[in-house]
Amino acid sequence: MKGYTKSFEVRKRIYREYDNNWKPTGNMEFEDYEAYIIFAECLVFTFRYTKCLKYFSCLLKVDDTLLSVQDKLDIRLKKALYNIIKSELDIFYQLAEENGIGLEE
């Protein structure tokens, strides 16, 4: 997960293949949006398990990417994105509460 996180944060893209140094290889296609959905789901799970903010930060960036192409997603991927964003909001509110940040107006 660490290698994918670092690679995504640098390039903002997920490629089909990487070498041992996390450099994209082979087919440079990066528009397999299901891969972004799977990566986002992994980031949600990993954050919940580790509580490491780096994974949450990367999740925000992946979601930003997905939201920018949401018109290209089929209904199944849109539903998955909805669930990921719901999880992201749950994490956000949990972090705010844990840190004594009131979000009421």
Tab-separated table of C-alpha atoms in Angstrom:
chain	number	residue	atom	x	y	z
A	1	MET	CA	0.000	0.000	0.000
A	2	LYS	CA	2.828	2.382	0.839
A	3	GLY	CA	4.279	2.223	-2.688
A	4	TYR	CA	0.923	2.843	-4.344
A	5	THR	CA	0.242	5.734	-1.991
A	6	LYS	CA	3.553	7.423	-2.749
A	7	SER	CA	3.229	6.836	-6.503
A	8	PHE	CA	-0.315	8.226	-6.577
A	9	GLU	CA	0.581	11.301	-4.556
A	10	VAL	CA	3.370	12.112	-7.010
A	11	ARG	CA	1.541	11.371	-10.287
A	12	LYS	CA	-2.174	11.549	-9.394
A	13	ARG	CA	-2.666	8.542	-11.667
A	14	ILE	CA	-2.917	4.795	-11.296
A	15	TYR	CA	-1.304	2.766	-14.057
A	16	ARG	CA	-1.774	-0.890	-14.908
A	17	GLU	CA	1.863	-1.882	-14.307
A	18	TYR	CA	4.767	-0.706	-12.169
A	19	ASP	CA	8.371	-1.790	-11.844
A	20	ASN	CA	10.096	-2.525	-8.524
A	21	ASN	CA	10.798	1.206	-8.062
A	22	TRP	CA	7.095	2.132	-8.500
A	23	LYS	CA	7.704	3.653	-11.929
A	24	PRO	CA	4.935	3.012	-14.484
A	25	THR	CA	5.886	0.478	-17.155
A	26	GLY	CA	4.352	-1.114	-20.207
A	27	ASN	CA	0.933	0.215	-21.129
A	28	MET	CA	0.767	3.780	-19.809
A	29	GLU	CA	-3.036	3.744	-19.693
A	30	PHE	CA	-4.345	5.366	-16.515
A	31	GLU	CA	-8.060	5.673	-17.203
A	32	ASP	CA	-9.139	2.380	-15.649
A	33	TYR	CA	-11.412	4.067	-13.112
A	34	GLU	CA	-12.295	0.807	-11.415
A	35	ALA	CA	-8.649	0.657	-10.257
A	36	TYR	CA	-9.094	4.077	-8.618
A	37	ILE	CA	-12.258	2.845	-6.871
A	38	ILE	CA	-10.479	-0.265	-5.582
A	39	PHE	CA	-7.534	1.840	-4.422
A	40	ALA	CA	-9.880	4.239	-2.601
A	41	GLU	CA	-11.625	1.313	-0.889
A	42	CYS	CA	-8.224	-0.008	0.199
A	43	LEU	CA	-7.287	3.419	1.560
A	44	VAL	CA	-10.499	3.574	3.627
A	45	PHE	CA	-9.803	0.131	5.058
A	46	THR	CA	-6.117	0.855	5.699
A	47	PHE	CA	-6.848	4.165	7.404
A	48	ARG	CA	-9.447	2.558	9.662
A	49	TYR	CA	-6.948	-0.153	10.579
A	50	THR	CA	-3.863	2.046	11.057
A	51	LYS	CA	-5.299	5.527	11.800
A	52	CYS	CA	-2.387	6.871	9.726
A	53	LEU	CA	-3.431	10.241	8.273
A	54	LYS	CA	-1.265	9.699	5.184
A	55	TYR	CA	-3.842	7.189	3.924
A	56	PHE	CA	-6.718	9.596	4.566
A	57	SER	CA	-4.849	12.378	2.774
A	58	CYS	CA	-4.288	10.133	-0.236
A	59	LEU	CA	-7.974	9.101	-0.141
A	60	LEU	CA	-8.981	12.761	-0.451
A	61	LYS	CA	-6.794	13.063	-3.553
A	62	VAL	CA	-8.154	9.877	-5.137
A	63	ASP	CA	-11.718	11.041	-4.506
A	64	ASP	CA	-10.898	14.403	-6.071
A	65	THR	CA	-9.671	12.565	-9.162
A	66	LEU	CA	-12.779	10.381	-9.274
A	67	LEU	CA	-15.133	13.323	-8.819
A	68	SER	CA	-13.476	15.071	-11.754
A	69	VAL	CA	-14.393	12.134	-14.037
A	70	GLN	CA	-17.674	11.074	-12.460
A	71	ASP	CA	-19.514	11.595	-15.760
A	72	LYS	CA	-17.356	8.794	-17.238
A	73	LEU	CA	-18.253	6.273	-14.508
A	74	ASP	CA	-20.911	3.645	-15.054
A	75	ILE	CA	-23.700	3.259	-12.497
A	76	ARG	CA	-21.843	0.534	-10.573
A	77	LEU	CA	-18.738	2.693	-10.149
A	78	LYS	CA	-20.840	5.737	-9.233
A	79	LYS	CA	-22.495	3.716	-6.471
A	80	ALA	CA	-19.090	2.596	-5.213
A	81	LEU	CA	-17.858	6.203	-5.289
A	82	TYR	CA	-20.907	7.272	-3.276
A	83	ASN	CA	-20.025	4.698	-0.597
A	84	ILE	CA	-16.381	5.767	-0.560
A	85	ILE	CA	-17.310	9.425	-0.117
A	86	LYS	CA	-19.728	8.483	2.657
A	87	SER	CA	-16.867	6.642	4.386
A	88	GLU	CA	-14.597	9.637	3.838
A	89	LEU	CA	-17.139	11.921	5.518
A	90	ASP	CA	-17.519	9.496	8.424
A	91	ILE	CA	-13.736	9.534	8.907
A	92	PHE	CA	-13.668	13.339	8.668
A	93	TYR	CA	-16.317	13.786	11.355
A	94	GLN	CA	-14.661	11.151	13.542
A	95	LEU	CA	-11.314	12.961	13.292
A	96	ALA	CA	-12.944	16.291	14.084
A	97	GLU	CA	-14.649	14.839	17.155
A	98	GLU	CA	-11.490	13.071	18.364
A	99	ASN	CA	-9.598	16.364	18.109
A	100	GLY	CA	-12.223	18.441	19.861
A	101	ILE	CA	-13.186	20.365	16.747
A	102	GLY	CA	-16.796	21.489	16.818
A	103	LEU	CA	-18.397	21.737	13.405
A	104	GLU	CA	-21.684	23.266	14.475
A	105	GLU	CA	-22.457	26.787	13.276
